[in-house]
Amino acid sequence: MKFMRGFFIFLGVLALTVAIAVGISFLAKPSEVPLGEGAGAISPEMVEQARAVAHRVGQRMAWTMVLISAVLQIFAWVAALAKTKSVKNAGYDAAKTLELLDAIDIYYDLPLYFGLLGSVGSFIVITFYPDAGLMFAYASTAMGIIVSVILRLGYHTPLRQELLTSQVETK
């Protein structure tokens, strides 16, 4: 079970690190805003330049939102681990610790809620930048599911099994 926990932790950290690194590297690229020549009516070249700029803005917005989603997932992970550690180190018997563990169950679902928040936010973005909104919806939902599964399989379930086993042994 420790191998599985380490494996899932490694995968989660790797996925979040890659999302953050790609997001930062994409955001670090300098913006190239083409300038039209002269004044007067809008030419087809100016329309095409505006489309290209809108496409680049949409891409940047998508990566910014993916980066924000990754940061929220890290926050949810850290919050769940902190609460789990405080329950584990509280010094209560197994029955009371199980009750406390049930009371902090919301922290294991927090990544799912952040993923859902990202999906809802993407519907707003889709209005202006369809490609950016879709990418953000997929990324935030996937990250939420992955982090929630890692927390459940890596921390919640093993601790619960340990407490239930110790509770049976003391009876």
PDB file of C-alpha atoms in Angstrom:
ATOM      1  CA  MET A   1       0.000   0.000   0.000  1.00  0.00           C
ATOM      2  CA  LYS A   2       2.905   2.365   0.676  1.00  0.00           C
ATOM      3  CA  PHE A   3       4.173   1.769  -2.865  1.00  0.00           C
ATOM      4  CA  MET A   4       0.770   2.696  -4.308  1.00  0.00           C
ATOM      5  CA  ARG A   5       0.620   5.840  -2.170  1.00  0.00           C
ATOM      6  CA  GLY A   6       4.099   6.860  -3.294  1.00  0.00           C
ATOM      7  CA  PHE A   7       3.246   6.088  -6.901  1.00  0.00           C
ATOM      8  CA  PHE A   8       0.059   8.168  -6.839  1.00  0.00           C
ATOM      9  CA  ILE A   9       1.788  11.009  -5.035  1.00  0.00           C
ATOM     10  CA  PHE A  10       4.551  10.970  -7.643  1.00  0.00           C
ATOM     11  CA  LEU A  11       2.031  11.025 -10.506  1.00  0.00           C
ATOM     12  CA  GLY A  12       0.018  13.832  -8.947  1.00  0.00           C
ATOM     13  CA  VAL A  13       3.019  16.001  -8.218  1.00  0.00           C
ATOM     14  CA  LEU A  14       4.404  15.330 -11.701  1.00  0.00           C
ATOM     15  CA  ALA A  15       1.112  16.239 -13.395  1.00  0.00           C
ATOM     16  CA  LEU A  16       0.681  19.452 -11.412  1.00  0.00           C
ATOM     17  CA  THR A  17       4.320  20.425 -11.945  1.00  0.00           C
ATOM     18  CA  VAL A  18       4.050  19.893 -15.695  1.00  0.00           C
ATOM     19  CA  ALA A  19       0.828  21.938 -15.850  1.00  0.00           C
ATOM     20  CA  ILE A  20       2.438  24.788 -13.935  1.00  0.00           C
ATOM     21  CA  ALA A  21       5.702  24.653 -15.914  1.00  0.00           C
ATOM     22  CA  VAL A  22       3.951  24.628 -19.283  1.00  0.00           C
ATOM     23  CA  GLY A  23       1.635  27.417 -18.172  1.00  0.00           C
ATOM     24  CA  ILE A  24       4.466  29.604 -16.949  1.00  0.00           C
ATOM     25  CA  SER A  25       6.594  28.977 -20.049  1.00  0.00           C
ATOM     26  CA  PHE A  26       3.667  29.834 -22.296  1.00  0.00           C
ATOM     27  CA  LEU A  27       2.872  32.990 -20.353  1.00  0.00           C
ATOM     28  CA  ALA A  28       6.514  34.095 -20.422  1.00  0.00           C
ATOM     29  CA  LYS A  29       6.504  34.425 -24.219  1.00  0.00           C
ATOM     30  CA  PRO A  30       6.495  38.082 -25.246  1.00  0.00           C
ATOM     31  CA  SER A  31       3.329  39.363 -26.869  1.00  0.00           C
ATOM     32  CA  GLU A  32       3.646  40.417 -30.476  1.00  0.00           C
ATOM     33  CA  VAL A  33       0.864  42.835 -31.291  1.00  0.00           C
ATOM     34  CA  PRO A  34       1.030  43.737 -34.976  1.00  0.00           C
ATOM     35  CA  LEU A  35       0.378  47.349 -35.836  1.00  0.00           C
ATOM     36  CA  GLY A  36      -1.672  48.282 -38.900  1.00  0.00           C
ATOM     37  CA  GLU A  37      -0.419  50.787 -41.407  1.00  0.00           C
ATOM     38  CA  GLY A  38      -2.107  54.118 -41.889  1.00  0.00           C
ATOM     39  CA  ALA A  39      -5.584  55.206 -40.951  1.00  0.00           C
ATOM     40  CA  GLY A  40      -8.926  54.821 -42.619  1.00  0.00           C
ATOM     41  CA  ALA A  41     -11.140  51.888 -43.446  1.00  0.00           C
ATOM     42  CA  ILE A  42     -10.503  48.451 -42.015  1.00  0.00           C
ATOM     43  CA  SER A  43      -8.596  46.354 -44.472  1.00  0.00           C
ATOM     44  CA  PRO A  44      -8.710  42.542 -44.714  1.00  0.00           C
ATOM     45  CA  GLU A  45      -5.155  42.461 -43.388  1.00  0.00           C
ATOM     46  CA  MET A  46      -6.211  44.347 -40.269  1.00  0.00           C
ATOM     47  CA  VAL A  47      -9.101  41.924 -39.723  1.00  0.00           C
ATOM     48  CA  GLU A  48      -6.697  39.000 -40.042  1.00  0.00           C
ATOM     49  CA  GLN A  49      -4.273  40.674 -37.623  1.00  0.00           C
ATOM     50  CA  ALA A  50      -7.111  41.156 -35.127  1.00  0.00           C
ATOM     51  CA  ARG A  51      -8.045  37.471 -35.454  1.00  0.00           C
ATOM     52  CA  ALA A  52      -4.430  36.438 -34.855  1.00  0.00           C
ATOM     53  CA  VAL A  53      -4.190  38.656 -31.774  1.00  0.00           C
ATOM     54  CA  ALA A  54      -7.510  37.306 -30.449  1.00  0.00           C
ATOM     55  CA  HIS A  55      -6.230  33.758 -30.960  1.00  0.00           C
ATOM     56  CA  ARG A  56      -3.036  34.494 -29.015  1.00  0.00           C
ATOM     57  CA  VAL A  57      -5.024  36.195 -26.237  1.00  0.00           C
ATOM     58  CA  GLY A  58      -7.300  33.165 -26.063  1.00  0.00           C
ATOM     59  CA  GLN A  59      -4.332  30.825 -25.766  1.00  0.00           C
ATOM     60  CA  ARG A  60      -2.781  32.930 -23.037  1.00  0.00           C
ATOM     61  CA  MET A  61      -6.068  33.098 -21.183  1.00  0.00           C
ATOM     62  CA  ALA A  62      -6.430  29.314 -21.388  1.00  0.00           C
ATOM     63  CA  TRP A  63      -2.972  28.690 -19.982  1.00  0.00           C
ATOM     64  CA  THR A  64      -3.500  31.290 -17.275  1.00  0.00           C
ATOM     65  CA  MET A  65      -6.668  29.543 -16.186  1.00  0.00           C
ATOM     66  CA  VAL A  66      -5.012  26.118 -16.289  1.00  0.00           C
ATOM     67  CA  LEU A  67      -2.257  27.539 -14.106  1.00  0.00           C
ATOM     68  CA  ILE A  68      -4.801  28.952 -11.651  1.00  0.00           C
ATOM     69  CA  SER A  69      -6.575  25.594 -11.592  1.00  0.00           C
ATOM     70  CA  ALA A  70      -3.299  23.794 -10.841  1.00  0.00           C
ATOM     71  CA  VAL A  71      -2.580  26.196  -7.974  1.00  0.00           C
ATOM     72  CA  LEU A  72      -6.071  25.592  -6.557  1.00  0.00           C
ATOM     73  CA  GLN A  73      -5.487  21.837  -6.768  1.00  0.00           C
ATOM     74  CA  ILE A  74      -2.212  22.176  -4.878  1.00  0.00           C
ATOM     75  CA  PHE A  75      -4.033  24.246  -2.243  1.00  0.00           C
ATOM     76  CA  ALA A  76      -6.704  21.536  -1.925  1.00  0.00           C
ATOM     77  CA  TRP A  77      -4.020  18.835  -1.632  1.00  0.00           C
ATOM     78  CA  VAL A  78      -2.130  20.691   1.082  1.00  0.00           C
ATOM     79  CA  ALA A  79      -5.334  21.506   2.988  1.00  0.00           C
ATOM     80  CA  ALA A  80      -6.441  17.847   2.941  1.00  0.00           C
ATOM     81  CA  LEU A  81      -3.027  16.650   4.096  1.00  0.00           C
ATOM     82  CA  ALA A  82      -2.891  19.206   6.898  1.00  0.00           C
ATOM     83  CA  LYS A  83      -6.350  18.239   8.158  1.00  0.00           C
ATOM     84  CA  THR A  84      -5.545  14.526   7.890  1.00  0.00           C
ATOM     85  CA  LYS A  85      -2.324  14.997   9.827  1.00  0.00           C
ATOM     86  CA  SER A  86      -4.074  16.977  12.556  1.00  0.00           C
ATOM     87  CA  VAL A  87      -6.736  14.261  12.928  1.00  0.00           C
ATOM     88  CA  LYS A  88      -4.117  11.505  12.936  1.00  0.00           C
ATOM     89  CA  ASN A  89      -1.965  13.260  15.541  1.00  0.00           C
ATOM     90  CA  ALA A  90      -4.891  14.292  17.788  1.00  0.00           C
ATOM     91  CA  GLY A  91      -4.241  11.334  20.074  1.00  0.00           C
ATOM     92  CA  TYR A  92      -7.798  10.019  20.241  1.00  0.00           C
ATOM     93  CA  ASP A  93      -8.801   6.361  20.135  1.00  0.00           C
ATOM     94  CA  ALA A  94      -9.658   4.733  16.791  1.00  0.00           C
ATOM     95  CA  ALA A  95     -13.427   5.283  17.064  1.00  0.00           C
ATOM     96  CA  LYS A  96     -13.105   9.015  17.764  1.00  0.00           C
ATOM     97  CA  THR A  97     -10.437   9.381  15.062  1.00  0.00           C
ATOM     98  CA  LEU A  98     -12.787   7.728  12.549  1.00  0.00           C
ATOM     99  CA  GLU A  99     -15.486  10.237  13.466  1.00  0.00           C
ATOM    100  CA  LEU A 100     -13.052  13.107  13.023  1.00  0.00           C
ATOM    101  CA  LEU A 101     -11.930  11.655   9.703  1.00  0.00           C
ATOM    102  CA  ASP A 102     -15.543  11.568   8.544  1.00  0.00           C
ATOM    103  CA  ALA A 103     -15.925  15.190   9.630  1.00  0.00           C
ATOM    104  CA  ILE A 104     -13.104  16.343   7.320  1.00  0.00           C
ATOM    105  CA  ASP A 105     -14.366  14.348   4.339  1.00  0.00           C
ATOM    106  CA  ILE A 106     -15.101  17.609   2.498  1.00  0.00           C
ATOM    107  CA  TYR A 107     -11.360  18.248   2.134  1.00  0.00           C
ATOM    108  CA  TYR A 108     -11.025  15.123  -0.022  1.00  0.00           C
ATOM    109  CA  ASP A 109     -13.794  16.393  -2.295  1.00  0.00           C
ATOM    110  CA  LEU A 110     -12.385  19.918  -2.532  1.00  0.00           C
ATOM    111  CA  PRO A 111     -10.380  19.141  -5.719  1.00  0.00           C
ATOM    112  CA  LEU A 112     -13.604  17.986  -7.387  1.00  0.00           C
ATOM    113  CA  TYR A 113     -15.310  21.230  -6.410  1.00  0.00           C
ATOM    114  CA  PHE A 114     -12.417  23.285  -7.744  1.00  0.00           C
ATOM    115  CA  GLY A 115     -12.581  21.279 -10.994  1.00  0.00           C
ATOM    116  CA  LEU A 116     -16.308  21.953 -11.206  1.00  0.00           C
ATOM    117  CA  LEU A 117     -15.698  25.640 -10.533  1.00  0.00           C
ATOM    118  CA  GLY A 118     -13.238  25.633 -13.431  1.00  0.00           C
ATOM    119  CA  SER A 119     -15.794  23.980 -15.704  1.00  0.00           C
ATOM    120  CA  VAL A 120     -18.437  26.560 -14.818  1.00  0.00           C
ATOM    121  CA  GLY A 121     -15.916  29.368 -15.301  1.00  0.00           C
ATOM    122  CA  SER A 122     -15.026  27.961 -18.698  1.00  0.00           C
ATOM    123  CA  PHE A 123     -18.614  28.391 -19.888  1.00  0.00           C
ATOM    124  CA  ILE A 124     -18.163  32.099 -19.354  1.00  0.00           C
ATOM    125  CA  VAL A 125     -14.849  32.113 -21.206  1.00  0.00           C
ATOM    126  CA  ILE A 126     -16.303  30.080 -24.099  1.00  0.00           C
ATOM    127  CA  THR A 127     -18.492  33.084 -24.908  1.00  0.00           C
ATOM    128  CA  PHE A 128     -15.430  35.092 -25.929  1.00  0.00           C
ATOM    129  CA  TYR A 129     -12.698  32.499 -26.622  1.00  0.00           C
ATOM    130  CA  PRO A 130     -14.195  29.091 -27.517  1.00  0.00           C
ATOM    131  CA  ASP A 131     -10.901  27.187 -27.735  1.00  0.00           C
ATOM    132  CA  ALA A 132      -9.593  28.595 -24.467  1.00  0.00           C
ATOM    133  CA  GLY A 133     -12.781  27.762 -22.614  1.00  0.00           C
ATOM    134  CA  LEU A 134     -12.850  24.155 -23.782  1.00  0.00           C
ATOM    135  CA  MET A 135      -9.220  23.567 -22.902  1.00  0.00           C
ATOM    136  CA  PHE A 136      -9.739  25.030 -19.439  1.00  0.00           C
ATOM    137  CA  ALA A 137     -12.864  22.950 -18.837  1.00  0.00           C
ATOM    138  CA  TYR A 138     -11.087  19.724 -19.730  1.00  0.00           C
ATOM    139  CA  ALA A 139      -7.933  20.540 -17.779  1.00  0.00           C
ATOM    140  CA  SER A 140      -9.631  21.725 -14.594  1.00  0.00           C
ATOM    141  CA  THR A 141     -12.037  18.793 -14.499  1.00  0.00           C
ATOM    142  CA  ALA A 142      -9.285  16.252 -15.143  1.00  0.00           C
ATOM    143  CA  MET A 143      -7.003  17.767 -12.511  1.00  0.00           C
ATOM    144  CA  GLY A 144      -9.832  17.781  -9.973  1.00  0.00           C
ATOM    145  CA  ILE A 145     -10.603  14.116 -10.550  1.00  0.00           C
ATOM    146  CA  ILE A 146      -6.953  13.059 -10.463  1.00  0.00           C
ATOM    147  CA  VAL A 147      -6.098  14.946  -7.272  1.00  0.00           C
ATOM    148  CA  SER A 148      -9.254  13.750  -5.526  1.00  0.00           C
ATOM    149  CA  VAL A 149      -8.495  10.118  -6.400  1.00  0.00           C
ATOM    150  CA  ILE A 150      -4.905  10.497  -5.209  1.00  0.00           C
ATOM    151  CA  LEU A 151      -6.070  11.950  -1.894  1.00  0.00           C
ATOM    152  CA  ARG A 152      -8.682   9.250  -1.406  1.00  0.00           C
ATOM    153  CA  LEU A 153      -6.465   6.303  -2.394  1.00  0.00           C
ATOM    154  CA  GLY A 154      -3.251   7.640  -0.959  1.00  0.00           C
ATOM    155  CA  TYR A 155      -4.337   9.083   2.366  1.00  0.00           C
ATOM    156  CA  HIS A 156      -7.996   8.698   3.304  1.00  0.00           C
ATOM    157  CA  THR A 157      -8.527   4.993   2.562  1.00  0.00           C
ATOM    158  CA  PRO A 158      -5.255   3.713   4.100  1.00  0.00           C
ATOM    159  CA  LEU A 159      -5.807   5.721   7.298  1.00  0.00           C
ATOM    160  CA  ARG A 160      -9.395   4.550   7.504  1.00  0.00           C
ATOM    161  CA  GLN A 161      -8.323   0.921   7.006  1.00  0.00           C
ATOM    162  CA  GLU A 162      -5.645   1.302   9.664  1.00  0.00           C
ATOM    163  CA  LEU A 163      -8.132   2.739  12.148  1.00  0.00           C
ATOM    164  CA  LEU A 164     -10.753   0.079  11.423  1.00  0.00           C
ATOM    165  CA  THR A 165      -8.154  -2.681  11.810  1.00  0.00           C
ATOM    166  CA  SER A 166      -6.913  -1.277  15.114  1.00  0.00           C
ATOM    167  CA  GLN A 167     -10.486  -0.888  16.300  1.00  0.00           C
ATOM    168  CA  VAL A 168     -11.216  -4.581  15.574  1.00  0.00           C
ATOM    169  CA  GLU A 169      -7.995  -5.686  17.264  1.00  0.00           C
ATOM    170  CA  THR A 170      -8.794  -3.824  20.507  1.00  0.00           C
ATOM    171  CA  LYS A 171     -12.198  -5.477  20.848  1.00  0.00           C
TER     172      LYS A 171
END
